[in-house]
Short mmCIF file of C-alpha atoms in Angstrom, two decimals:
data_model
loop_
_atom_site.label_atom_id
_atom_site.label_comp_id
_atom_site.label_asym_id
_atom_site.label_seq_id
_atom_site.Cartn_x
_atom_site.Cartn_y
_atom_site.Cartn_z
CA UNK A 1 49.73 27.07 23.12
CA UNK A 2 46.12 26.28 22.64
CA UNK A 3 45.05 22.71 21.95
CA UNK A 4 43.83 21.86 18.48
CA UNK A 5 40.40 21.09 19.95
CA UNK A 6 40.02 24.72 20.78
CA UNK A 7 40.47 25.78 17.17
CA UNK A 8 36.85 26.46 16.32
CA UNK A 9 37.11 29.26 13.88
CA UNK A 10 39.57 27.71 11.39
CA UNK A 11 39.00 24.76 8.99
CA UNK A 12 38.45 21.31 10.54
CA UNK A 13 41.08 18.72 9.61
CA UNK A 14 39.45 16.03 7.53
CA UNK A 15 40.48 13.22 9.89
CA UNK A 16 38.74 15.00 12.69
CA UNK A 17 35.68 15.46 10.54
CA UNK A 18 35.58 11.81 9.56
CA UNK A 19 35.96 10.77 13.17
CA UNK A 20 33.11 13.11 14.00
CA UNK A 21 30.93 11.27 11.52
CA UNK A 22 32.16 7.95 12.87
CA UNK A 23 31.20 8.81 16.44
CA UNK A 24 27.84 10.11 15.27
CA UNK A 25 27.14 6.86 13.46
CA UNK A 26 28.34 4.74 16.34
CA UNK A 27 26.18 6.57 18.81
CA UNK A 28 22.99 6.54 16.75
CA UNK A 29 20.86 3.45 17.43
CA UNK A 30 19.45 3.72 13.93
CA UNK A 31 22.82 2.55 12.61
CA UNK A 32 23.62 0.02 15.28
CA UNK A 33 22.31 -3.56 15.46
CA UNK A 34 20.15 -2.86 12.44
CA UNK A 35 18.43 -5.74 10.63
CA UNK A 36 19.04 -5.41 6.89
CA UNK A 37 18.00 -7.52 3.94
CA UNK A 38 19.79 -7.80 0.62
CA UNK A 39 21.53 -9.89 -1.98
CA UNK A 40 25.21 -10.81 -1.70
CA UNK A 41 27.65 -9.81 -4.42
CA UNK A 42 31.44 -9.81 -4.50
CA UNK A 43 31.51 -12.42 -1.76
CA UNK A 44 35.12 -13.04 -0.81
CA UNK A 45 36.72 -14.89 2.12
CA UNK A 46 40.35 -14.08 2.87
CA UNK A 47 42.98 -16.36 4.44
CA UNK A 48 42.86 -14.11 7.47
CA UNK A 49 39.39 -15.50 8.10
CA UNK A 50 37.61 -12.25 7.40
CA UNK A 51 34.90 -12.22 4.78
CA UNK A 52 34.08 -9.19 2.68
CA UNK A 53 31.03 -8.69 0.47
CA UNK A 54 28.58 -6.14 -0.83
CA UNK A 55 24.94 -6.22 0.19
CA UNK A 56 22.67 -4.89 -2.53
CA UNK A 57 19.17 -4.66 -3.91
CA UNK A 58 17.71 -2.78 -6.84
CA UNK A 59 17.88 0.58 -5.06
CA UNK A 60 21.29 0.61 -3.43
CA UNK A 61 24.29 -1.20 -2.05
CA UNK A 62 26.81 -1.11 0.81
CA UNK A 63 30.06 -2.88 1.71
CA UNK A 64 30.06 -5.35 4.58
CA UNK A 65 32.57 -7.39 6.53
CA UNK A 66 32.34 -10.41 8.77
CA UNK A 67 35.36 -10.51 11.10
CA UNK A 68 36.93 -13.86 11.59
CA UNK A 69 35.07 -15.91 14.19
CA UNK A 70 32.47 -13.20 14.74
CA UNK A 71 29.52 -15.39 13.67
CA UNK A 72 28.75 -18.66 11.95
CA UNK A 73 28.11 -18.47 8.24
CA UNK A 74 25.53 -20.87 6.81
CA UNK A 75 27.12 -23.07 4.17
CA UNK A 76 24.38 -22.24 1.70
CA UNK A 77 25.39 -18.58 1.67
CA UNK A 78 27.34 -17.59 -1.41
CA UNK A 79 27.36 -15.15 -4.27
CA UNK A 80 23.76 -14.27 -5.17
CA UNK A 81 22.26 -15.40 -1.90
CA UNK A 82 19.62 -13.25 -0.35
CA UNK A 83 20.40 -12.78 3.32
CA UNK A 84 19.36 -10.92 6.42
CA UNK A 85 22.21 -9.44 8.45
CA UNK A 86 22.30 -7.86 11.87
CA UNK A 87 25.07 -5.32 11.68
CA UNK A 88 26.57 -2.11 13.00
CA UNK A 89 27.44 0.66 10.63
CA UNK A 90 31.00 1.88 10.91
CA UNK A 91 33.26 4.21 9.09
CA UNK A 92 36.87 3.28 8.56
CA UNK A 93 38.55 6.59 9.06
CA UNK A 94 41.78 5.82 7.14
CA UNK A 95 39.87 5.12 3.90
CA UNK A 96 36.71 7.04 4.60
CA UNK A 97 34.87 3.92 3.76
CA UNK A 98 31.48 3.16 5.30
CA UNK A 99 30.78 -0.48 5.91
CA UNK A 100 28.57 -2.85 7.82
CA UNK A 101 30.22 -4.86 10.56
CA UNK A 102 28.15 -8.01 10.51
CA UNK A 103 27.32 -9.65 13.82
CA UNK A 104 24.97 -12.20 12.40
CA UNK A 105 24.05 -13.40 8.93
CA UNK A 106 21.15 -15.68 7.95
CA UNK A 107 20.11 -16.85 4.50
CA UNK A 108 16.57 -15.98 3.45
CA UNK A 109 14.90 -18.80 1.64
CA UNK A 110 15.33 -17.61 -1.91
CA UNK A 111 12.05 -19.21 -2.77
CA UNK A 112 10.39 -17.08 -0.13
CA UNK A 113 11.42 -13.98 -2.04
CA UNK A 114 10.45 -15.46 -5.39
CA UNK A 115 7.15 -16.56 -3.93
CA UNK A 116 6.55 -13.00 -2.83
CA UNK A 117 7.28 -11.73 -6.35
CA UNK A 118 5.00 -14.37 -7.80
CA UNK A 119 2.15 -13.29 -5.55
CA UNK A 120 2.69 -9.68 -6.53
CA UNK A 121 2.66 -10.60 -10.24
CA UNK A 122 -0.54 -12.58 -9.85
CA UNK A 123 -2.14 -9.64 -8.04
CA UNK A 124 -1.02 -7.29 -10.81
CA UNK A 125 -2.42 -9.56 -13.53
CA UNK A 126 -5.64 -9.96 -11.60
CA UNK A 127 -6.03 -6.20 -11.23
CA UNK A 128 -5.54 -5.84 -14.98
CA UNK A 129 -8.35 -8.31 -15.55
CA UNK A 130 -6.01 -10.62 -17.47
CA UNK A 131 -6.88 -13.66 -15.38
CA UNK A 132 -10.59 -13.26 -16.16
CA UNK A 133 -10.19 -12.64 -19.88
CA UNK A 134 -12.01 -15.04 -22.22
CA UNK A 135 -9.76 -17.91 -23.30
CA UNK A 136 -9.22 -19.01 -26.88
CA UNK A 137 -10.68 -22.36 -27.85
CA UNK A 138 -8.36 -25.14 -28.99
CA UNK A 139 -8.79 -26.38 -32.57
CA UNK A 140 -10.86 -29.61 -32.77
CA UNK A 141 -8.19 -31.02 -35.05
CA UNK A 142 -4.84 -29.22 -34.72
CA UNK A 143 -3.23 -28.74 -38.14
CA UNK A 144 0.12 -27.54 -36.88
CA UNK A 145 1.23 -27.72 -33.24
CA UNK A 146 4.17 -25.63 -32.01
CA UNK A 147 5.88 -27.20 -28.99
CA UNK A 148 8.22 -24.95 -27.02
CA UNK A 149 10.35 -27.02 -24.66
CA UNK A 150 13.82 -28.41 -24.08
CA UNK A 151 15.22 -30.34 -27.05
CA UNK A 152 16.12 -33.89 -26.08
CA UNK A 153 14.13 -33.67 -22.86
CA UNK A 154 12.14 -36.55 -21.45
CA UNK A 155 9.05 -34.35 -21.56
CA UNK A 156 9.45 -33.89 -25.33
CA UNK A 157 9.99 -37.60 -25.87
CA UNK A 158 6.80 -38.32 -23.90
CA UNK A 159 4.83 -35.77 -25.90
CA UNK A 160 6.08 -37.07 -29.25
CA UNK A 161 5.36 -40.69 -28.38
CA UNK A 162 1.87 -39.93 -27.13
CA UNK A 163 1.06 -37.71 -30.12
CA UNK A 164 2.13 -40.44 -32.56
CA UNK A 165 0.01 -42.99 -30.73
CA UNK A 166 -3.08 -40.84 -30.92
CA UNK A 167 -2.67 -39.33 -34.39
CA UNK A 168 0.20 -40.81 -36.40
CA UNK A 169 2.14 -38.14 -38.24
CA UNK A 170 0.29 -35.19 -36.76
CA UNK A 171 2.15 -32.03 -37.81
CA UNK A 172 4.43 -30.54 -35.14
CA UNK A 173 7.18 -27.97 -34.95
CA UNK A 174 9.37 -28.26 -31.87
CA UNK A 175 11.14 -25.06 -30.85
CA UNK A 176 14.03 -26.06 -28.59
CA UNK A 177 14.65 -23.58 -25.78
CA UNK A 178 16.44 -23.50 -22.43
CA UNK A 179 13.79 -24.13 -19.81
CA UNK A 180 15.71 -23.34 -16.63
CA UNK A 181 18.39 -20.95 -15.48
CA UNK A 182 19.06 -17.36 -16.36
CA UNK A 183 18.58 -17.79 -20.11
CA UNK A 184 15.26 -19.55 -19.79
CA UNK A 185 12.80 -16.63 -19.50
CA UNK A 186 14.19 -14.85 -22.52
CA UNK A 187 14.34 -17.98 -24.69
CA UNK A 188 10.84 -19.05 -23.75
CA UNK A 189 9.51 -15.61 -24.68
CA UNK A 190 11.37 -15.69 -28.00
CA UNK A 191 10.06 -19.22 -28.60
CA UNK A 192 6.48 -18.03 -28.16
CA UNK A 193 7.16 -15.10 -30.51
CA UNK A 194 8.65 -17.46 -33.13
CA UNK A 195 5.64 -19.76 -32.85
CA UNK A 196 3.43 -16.69 -33.28
CA UNK A 197 5.19 -15.91 -36.54
CA UNK A 198 4.66 -19.49 -37.74
CA UNK A 199 0.96 -18.88 -37.03
CA UNK A 200 0.94 -15.95 -39.44
CA UNK A 201 -0.78 -16.89 -42.72
CA UNK A 202 1.65 -15.07 -45.00
CA UNK A 203 4.72 -16.49 -43.29
CA UNK A 204 3.18 -19.96 -43.27
CA UNK A 205 2.47 -19.69 -46.99
CA UNK A 206 6.04 -18.60 -47.63
CA UNK A 207 7.33 -21.61 -45.66
CA UNK A 208 4.83 -23.80 -47.52
CA UNK A 209 3.25 -25.21 -44.39
CA UNK A 210 -0.10 -24.73 -42.62
CA UNK A 211 -0.06 -21.95 -40.02
CA UNK A 212 0.53 -22.97 -36.41
CA UNK A 213 -2.90 -23.12 -34.77
CA UNK A 214 -1.93 -23.99 -31.20
CA UNK A 215 1.15 -23.64 -28.97
CA UNK A 216 2.28 -25.93 -26.17
CA UNK A 217 4.84 -24.36 -23.86
CA UNK A 218 6.27 -26.39 -21.02
CA UNK A 219 8.78 -28.73 -19.47
CA UNK A 220 8.90 -31.74 -17.22
CA UNK A 221 9.04 -31.74 -13.46
CA UNK A 222 11.84 -30.21 -11.40
CA UNK A 223 12.53 -28.21 -8.27
CA UNK A 224 10.50 -25.02 -7.81
CA UNK A 225 13.58 -23.01 -8.78
CA UNK A 226 13.91 -25.07 -11.98
CA UNK A 227 10.36 -24.24 -12.98
CA UNK A 228 10.67 -20.61 -12.01
CA UNK A 229 10.90 -19.15 -15.52
CA UNK A 230 7.23 -20.00 -15.90
CA UNK A 231 6.42 -17.72 -12.95
CA UNK A 232 7.98 -14.64 -14.52
CA UNK A 233 6.19 -11.69 -15.98
CA UNK A 234 7.80 -11.67 -19.48
CA UNK A 235 6.73 -15.29 -20.05
CA UNK A 236 3.23 -14.58 -18.75
CA UNK A 237 2.96 -11.50 -21.00
CA UNK A 238 4.09 -13.46 -24.07
CA UNK A 239 1.45 -16.11 -23.41
CA UNK A 240 -1.25 -13.48 -22.95
CA UNK A 241 -0.24 -11.69 -26.16
CA UNK A 242 -0.30 -14.84 -28.33
CA UNK A 243 -2.80 -14.74 -31.19
CA UNK A 244 -3.20 -18.53 -31.17
CA UNK A 245 -4.24 -20.54 -28.11
CA UNK A 246 -1.44 -21.47 -25.71
CA UNK A 247 -1.40 -24.58 -23.55
CA UNK A 248 0.80 -24.33 -20.46
CA UNK A 249 2.27 -27.72 -19.58
CA UNK A 250 4.80 -27.32 -16.80
CA UNK A 251 6.04 -29.85 -14.27
CA UNK A 252 3.77 -32.13 -12.37
CA UNK A 253 0.11 -32.21 -11.46
CA UNK A 254 0.71 -30.20 -8.27
CA UNK A 255 2.79 -27.40 -9.79
CA UNK A 256 0.71 -24.30 -10.39
CA UNK A 257 2.61 -21.51 -12.09
CA UNK A 258 1.75 -18.07 -13.39
CA UNK A 259 2.00 -19.47 -16.94
CA UNK A 260 -0.75 -21.93 -15.95
CA UNK A 261 -2.94 -19.10 -14.72
CA UNK A 262 -2.71 -17.02 -17.88
CA UNK A 263 -2.67 -19.77 -20.54
CA UNK A 264 -5.73 -20.66 -22.61
CA UNK A 265 -5.52 -24.16 -21.18
CA UNK A 266 -3.56 -25.48 -18.23
CA UNK A 267 -2.36 -29.02 -18.73
CA UNK A 268 -1.16 -30.76 -15.57
CA UNK A 269 1.85 -32.28 -17.37
CA UNK A 270 3.34 -32.19 -20.90
CA UNK A 271 1.72 -35.57 -21.64
CA UNK A 272 -1.61 -34.26 -20.43
CA UNK A 273 -1.31 -31.40 -22.95
CA UNK A 274 -1.11 -33.93 -25.80
CA UNK A 275 -3.99 -35.97 -24.39
CA UNK A 276 -6.20 -32.92 -24.27
CA UNK A 277 -5.15 -31.45 -27.60
CA UNK A 278 -4.56 -34.34 -30.00
CA UNK A 279 -7.69 -36.36 -30.83
CA UNK A 280 -7.53 -40.07 -31.55
CA UNK A 281 -7.40 -40.50 -35.31
CA UNK A 282 -9.05 -43.93 -35.34
CA UNK A 283 -12.00 -42.67 -33.38
CA UNK A 284 -12.63 -39.83 -35.83
CA UNK A 285 -12.10 -42.02 -38.87
CA UNK A 286 -14.65 -44.49 -37.47
CA UNK A 287 -17.13 -41.72 -36.76
CA UNK A 288 -16.95 -40.39 -40.31
CA UNK A 289 -17.23 -43.85 -41.85
CA UNK A 290 -20.23 -44.47 -39.62
CA UNK A 291 -21.90 -41.27 -40.88
CA UNK A 292 -21.18 -42.32 -44.44
CA UNK A 293 -22.81 -45.71 -43.94
CA UNK A 294 -25.86 -44.35 -42.18
CA UNK A 295 -26.46 -41.69 -44.83
CA UNK A 296 -26.17 -44.30 -47.59
CA UNK A 297 -28.49 -46.72 -45.81
CA UNK A 298 -31.15 -44.15 -45.04
CA UNK A 299 -31.12 -42.68 -48.56
CA UNK A 300 -31.20 -46.10 -50.20
CA UNK A 301 -34.15 -47.05 -48.03
CA UNK A 302 -36.01 -43.97 -49.24
CA UNK A 303 -35.32 -44.80 -52.87
CA UNK A 304 -36.79 -48.24 -52.28
CA UNK A 305 -39.90 -46.58 -50.85
CA UNK A 306 -40.30 -44.41 -53.92
CA UNK A 307 -39.88 -47.42 -56.18
CA UNK A 308 -42.65 -49.20 -54.30
CA UNK A 309 -44.84 -46.13 -54.71
CA UNK A 310 -44.26 -46.23 -58.47
CA UNK A 311 -45.34 -49.88 -58.50
CA UNK A 312 -48.51 -49.02 -56.65
CA UNK A 313 -49.26 -46.25 -59.13
CA UNK A 314 -48.72 -48.66 -62.00
CA UNK A 315 -51.16 -51.21 -60.62
CA UNK A 316 -53.80 -48.52 -60.24
CA UNK A 317 -53.30 -47.53 -63.87
CA UNK A 318 -54.39 -50.98 -65.02
CA UNK A 319 -57.95 -50.08 -64.08
CA UNK A 320 -57.86 -46.52 -65.37
CA UNK A 321 -59.63 -45.17 -68.51
CA UNK A 322 -57.62 -45.32 -71.72
CA UNK A 323 -56.70 -41.62 -72.01
CA UNK A 324 -55.83 -41.56 -68.32
CA UNK A 325 -53.39 -44.39 -68.89
CA UNK A 326 -51.57 -42.44 -71.56
CA UNK A 327 -51.42 -39.32 -69.44
CA UNK A 328 -50.22 -41.20 -66.41
CA UNK A 329 -47.72 -43.12 -68.48
CA UNK A 330 -46.35 -39.82 -69.70
CA UNK A 331 -46.17 -38.51 -66.16
CA UNK A 332 -44.33 -41.56 -64.91
CA UNK A 333 -41.90 -41.34 -67.80
CA UNK A 334 -41.30 -37.68 -66.94
CA UNK A 335 -40.88 -38.54 -63.28
CA UNK A 336 -38.44 -41.32 -64.10
CA UNK A 337 -36.42 -39.05 -66.34
CA UNK A 338 -36.30 -36.35 -63.70
CA UNK A 339 -35.31 -38.81 -61.02
CA UNK A 340 -32.51 -40.19 -63.20
CA UNK A 341 -31.30 -36.71 -64.14
CA UNK A 342 -31.40 -35.57 -60.53
CA UNK A 343 -29.51 -38.60 -59.33
CA UNK A 344 -26.91 -38.28 -62.06
CA UNK A 345 -26.55 -34.53 -61.52
CA UNK A 346 -26.27 -34.64 -57.79
CA UNK A 347 -24.59 -37.90 -57.07
CA UNK A 348 -22.44 -37.75 -60.17
CA UNK A 349 -20.46 -34.96 -58.49
CA UNK A 350 -19.30 -37.12 -55.64
CA UNK A 351 -15.61 -37.69 -55.72
CA UNK A 352 -12.88 -40.04 -54.63
CA UNK A 353 -13.87 -41.91 -51.53
CA UNK A 354 -17.45 -40.74 -51.90
CA UNK A 355 -17.59 -41.79 -55.52
CA UNK A 356 -18.38 -45.36 -54.51
CA UNK A 357 -21.17 -44.11 -52.31
CA UNK A 358 -22.55 -41.99 -55.16
CA UNK A 359 -22.28 -44.91 -57.57
CA UNK A 360 -24.12 -47.12 -55.15
CA UNK A 361 -26.91 -44.60 -54.89
CA UNK A 362 -27.10 -44.05 -58.63
CA UNK A 363 -27.14 -47.76 -59.25
CA UNK A 364 -29.95 -48.28 -56.77
CA UNK A 365 -31.97 -45.46 -58.26
CA UNK A 366 -31.29 -46.41 -61.87
CA UNK A 367 -32.11 -50.04 -61.27
CA UNK A 368 -35.46 -49.28 -59.73
CA UNK A 369 -36.25 -46.75 -62.45
CA UNK A 370 -35.16 -49.15 -65.19
CA UNK A 371 -37.45 -51.86 -63.82
CA UNK A 372 -40.38 -49.46 -63.87
CA UNK A 373 -39.57 -48.29 -67.36
CA UNK A 374 -39.47 -51.83 -68.69
CA UNK A 375 -42.76 -52.70 -67.08
CA UNK A 376 -44.36 -49.56 -68.40
CA UNK A 377 -43.04 -50.29 -71.89
CA UNK A 378 -44.60 -53.76 -71.83
CA UNK A 379 -47.80 -52.34 -70.48
CA UNK A 380 -47.93 -49.60 -73.13
CA UNK A 381 -47.27 -52.07 -75.91
CA UNK A 382 -50.13 -54.29 -74.71
CA UNK A 383 -52.40 -51.30 -74.64
CA UNK A 384 -51.25 -50.29 -78.10
CA UNK A 385 -51.99 -53.60 -79.76
CA UNK A 386 -55.51 -53.50 -78.37
CA UNK A 387 -56.22 -50.10 -79.85
CA UNK A 388 -58.99 -50.17 -82.57
CA UNK A 389 -56.73 -48.47 -85.10
CA UNK A 390 -54.42 -51.46 -85.08
CA UNK A 391 -57.39 -53.73 -85.84
CA UNK A 392 -58.41 -51.56 -88.78
CA UNK A 393 -54.84 -51.76 -90.10
CA UNK A 394 -55.37 -55.47 -90.51
CA UNK A 395 -58.36 -54.93 -92.97
CA UNK A 396 -61.29 -54.81 -90.57
CA UNK A 397 -63.61 -51.81 -90.53
CA UNK A 398 -65.82 -50.35 -87.86
CA UNK A 399 -69.43 -49.17 -88.33
CA UNK A 400 -71.10 -46.42 -86.40
CA UNK A 401 -74.30 -44.47 -86.75
CA UNK A 402 -74.30 -40.79 -87.59
CA UNK A 403 -74.10 -39.99 -83.88
CA UNK A 404 -70.88 -42.01 -83.60
CA UNK A 405 -72.52 -44.90 -81.70
CA UNK A 406 -70.68 -48.07 -82.65
CA UNK A 407 -72.87 -50.69 -84.35
CA UNK A 408 -71.90 -54.30 -83.92
CA UNK A 409 -75.23 -56.18 -84.37
CA UNK A 410 -77.85 -56.27 -87.13
CA UNK A 411 -80.53 -55.51 -84.54
CA UNK A 412 -79.15 -52.01 -84.30
CA UNK A 413 -79.64 -51.40 -88.04
CA UNK A 414 -82.65 -50.35 -90.12
CA UNK A 415 -82.91 -50.59 -93.93
CA UNK A 416 -82.26 -47.17 -95.54
CA UNK A 417 -80.29 -45.98 -92.47
CA UNK A 418 -77.16 -43.87 -92.99
CA UNK A 419 -74.00 -45.38 -91.48
CA UNK A 420 -70.35 -44.37 -91.16
CA UNK A 421 -67.62 -46.87 -92.10
CA UNK A 422 -64.30 -46.36 -90.31
CA UNK A 423 -61.34 -47.70 -92.32
CA UNK A 424 -57.63 -47.70 -91.61
CA UNK A 425 -57.01 -44.39 -93.37
CA UNK A 426 -60.41 -42.65 -93.19
CA UNK A 427 -64.19 -42.93 -93.16
CA UNK A 428 -66.98 -43.51 -95.73
CA UNK A 429 -70.68 -42.74 -95.54
CA UNK A 430 -73.12 -45.51 -96.76
CA UNK A 431 -76.82 -46.49 -96.73
CA UNK A 432 -78.12 -49.86 -95.55
CA UNK A 433 -79.95 -51.64 -98.43
CA UNK A 434 -80.77 -55.01 -96.93
CA UNK A 435 -80.38 -56.68 -93.57
CA UNK A 436 -79.55 -60.37 -93.36
CA UNK A 437 -79.25 -61.97 -90.00
CA UNK A 438 -76.97 -65.02 -89.58
CA UNK A 439 -79.47 -67.67 -88.45
CA UNK A 440 -76.91 -69.36 -86.20
CA UNK A 441 -76.53 -66.16 -84.27
CA UNK A 442 -80.18 -65.84 -83.42
CA UNK A 443 -82.68 -68.02 -81.68
CA UNK B 1 -18.13 -25.02 -48.26
CA UNK B 2 -17.86 -21.79 -46.33
CA UNK B 3 -14.50 -20.74 -45.00
CA UNK B 4 -15.83 -20.64 -41.46
CA UNK B 5 -16.82 -24.29 -41.60
CA UNK B 6 -14.96 -26.10 -38.89
CA UNK B 7 -14.65 -29.81 -38.26
CA UNK B 8 -16.74 -29.48 -35.11
CA UNK B 9 -19.57 -27.70 -36.93
CA UNK B 10 -19.42 -30.21 -39.81
CA UNK B 11 -19.76 -33.14 -37.39
CA UNK B 12 -22.76 -31.51 -35.69
CA UNK B 13 -24.48 -30.90 -39.04
CA UNK B 14 -23.77 -34.48 -40.16
CA UNK B 15 -25.45 -35.74 -37.01
CA UNK B 16 -28.56 -33.71 -37.92
CA UNK B 17 -28.55 -34.91 -41.52
CA UNK B 18 -28.24 -38.55 -40.51
CA UNK B 19 -31.07 -38.12 -37.99
CA UNK B 20 -33.32 -36.46 -40.63
CA UNK B 21 -32.61 -39.11 -43.25
CA UNK B 22 -33.09 -41.96 -40.80
CA UNK B 23 -36.42 -40.51 -39.64
CA UNK B 24 -37.53 -40.65 -43.29
CA UNK B 25 -40.73 -39.24 -44.77
CA UNK B 26 -38.84 -36.49 -46.61
CA UNK B 27 -39.65 -35.36 -50.16
CA UNK B 28 -37.40 -36.47 -53.02
CA UNK B 29 -35.91 -33.00 -53.58
CA UNK B 30 -35.19 -32.54 -49.89
CA UNK B 31 -33.58 -35.97 -49.65
CA UNK B 32 -31.31 -35.22 -52.57
CA UNK B 33 -30.37 -31.90 -50.98
CA UNK B 34 -29.56 -33.55 -47.66
CA UNK B 35 -27.59 -36.26 -49.37
CA UNK B 36 -25.63 -33.71 -51.36
CA UNK B 37 -24.90 -31.65 -48.24
CA UNK B 38 -23.90 -34.78 -46.34
CA UNK B 39 -21.56 -35.89 -49.11
CA UNK B 40 -19.84 -32.48 -49.11
CA UNK B 41 -19.50 -32.46 -45.34
CA UNK B 42 -18.04 -35.98 -45.34
CA UNK B 43 -15.53 -34.92 -47.96
CA UNK B 44 -14.66 -31.84 -45.90
CA UNK B 45 -14.18 -33.96 -42.77
CA UNK B 46 -11.96 -36.44 -44.61
CA UNK B 47 -9.85 -33.53 -45.86
CA UNK B 48 -9.64 -32.17 -42.32
CA UNK B 49 -8.36 -35.52 -41.06
CA UNK B 50 -5.85 -35.75 -43.89
CA UNK B 51 -4.63 -32.17 -43.49
CA UNK B 52 -3.51 -32.67 -39.88
CA UNK B 53 -0.82 -35.00 -41.09
CA UNK B 54 2.59 -33.52 -41.75
CA UNK B 55 6.18 -33.43 -40.76
CA UNK B 56 7.80 -33.33 -37.34
CA UNK B 57 10.21 -30.40 -37.28
CA UNK B 58 12.66 -30.13 -34.42
CA UNK B 59 14.79 -27.01 -34.31
CA UNK B 60 16.74 -24.95 -31.84
CA UNK B 61 15.27 -21.54 -31.16
CA UNK B 62 18.15 -19.87 -33.01
CA UNK B 63 17.56 -22.00 -36.12
CA UNK B 64 13.88 -21.07 -36.22
CA UNK B 65 14.67 -17.41 -35.69
CA UNK B 66 17.17 -17.54 -38.51
CA UNK B 67 14.66 -19.23 -40.79
CA UNK B 68 12.01 -16.65 -39.92
CA UNK B 69 14.32 -13.73 -40.60
CA UNK B 70 15.25 -14.93 -44.09
#
């Protein structure tokens, strides 16, 4: 009888084949004492003291076992931990199962892995030019702020209190999301999308509210793992894609996250976001009132100057020739009318709060114009009463020679001379017959 | 008032108007024009201040999403 090992031409029994593989694996240094990194799933310790689990990453997985007492297991290691193992590959012939026999297991600082991913994401964003893109400017006065954060959080309470202090009643919509844990990244992204819709003019009109013009996304301080959602690519992409400016307000002063790097403004804390976004109402109200006062003062002063100029003009007129006075009087009347009309037209349009300002202006202008008008009326009436025609109306007549030279003394007359008599309603031609001088009037 | 007028621009222009008026020596027509412009800008700024006031809405993400999908 020949031994089974000598059977080389027939089929190999499967057990023999599996053992062949097993010995190959066990004798290949590639599969022995190998250092392998992965995440733990299906972690299970049995009463026997053995621990079974699967080591996996995104590309593959393999079963592993830690025999009882073979090595110490760090208490932090559990389901989901990322670990490094030193293990031998073995094949359990009875089940044909390949597994790692772990000689040593060490947790990898989870943050170390995350940190690596963060660095890679930042590099990716940098290579895309996203980090250098121009940032959107914040509104000088936000009309509608969307705040994406945890409802009932201390950070939200701080933001609300500070906002009310600075600008009482400033319009805000808080979108409550989960800010840590597995749900956080997705909810934060959806929160940013929802805020983006509230920024849409048509949607805002439908909801009968002003469109959102700025978004604050953030949370208060916590452990690096707690803040980690703000280091993830989907959140960063949502911030980058936002049509309205986004302020990133995560954690404390020292926390710098990917969201901070891509946002239009990085606030060091949630409170800092409010301080930098919400202006102080009182300060702005004061500034506007101050403008109002200074414009009124300056304009009033100019009206006073013009009034003084009119007075000067009037005093000059007193010495002007008769016809000139009438012309100038007409001009001043025109000017006054135009000034009044202009003031009424322009300042009459002022409304509400500015109405008082307009009234003040109009009053100032009208008063000065009225004073001038009255003075001019008195002046014109004095001039009128002195006019020769008014004297003739009272029964006097005026004599002139044929050249129109006015004759007021007998010395200017000759007997037989032709003279013109001016009466109230016309003239008469006459001839001088006799000249009699009043003796008292001559020497 | 143009649609692109912003509060920041209005404040800048008001500063110029105040400076011009306070310097003085401007013709009547020009003064009236500046005053008129200033009055409109002040009204615009007051409206801007008033329009920032509104309600505080606090909603869960799901509520907002529901409202937006209506």
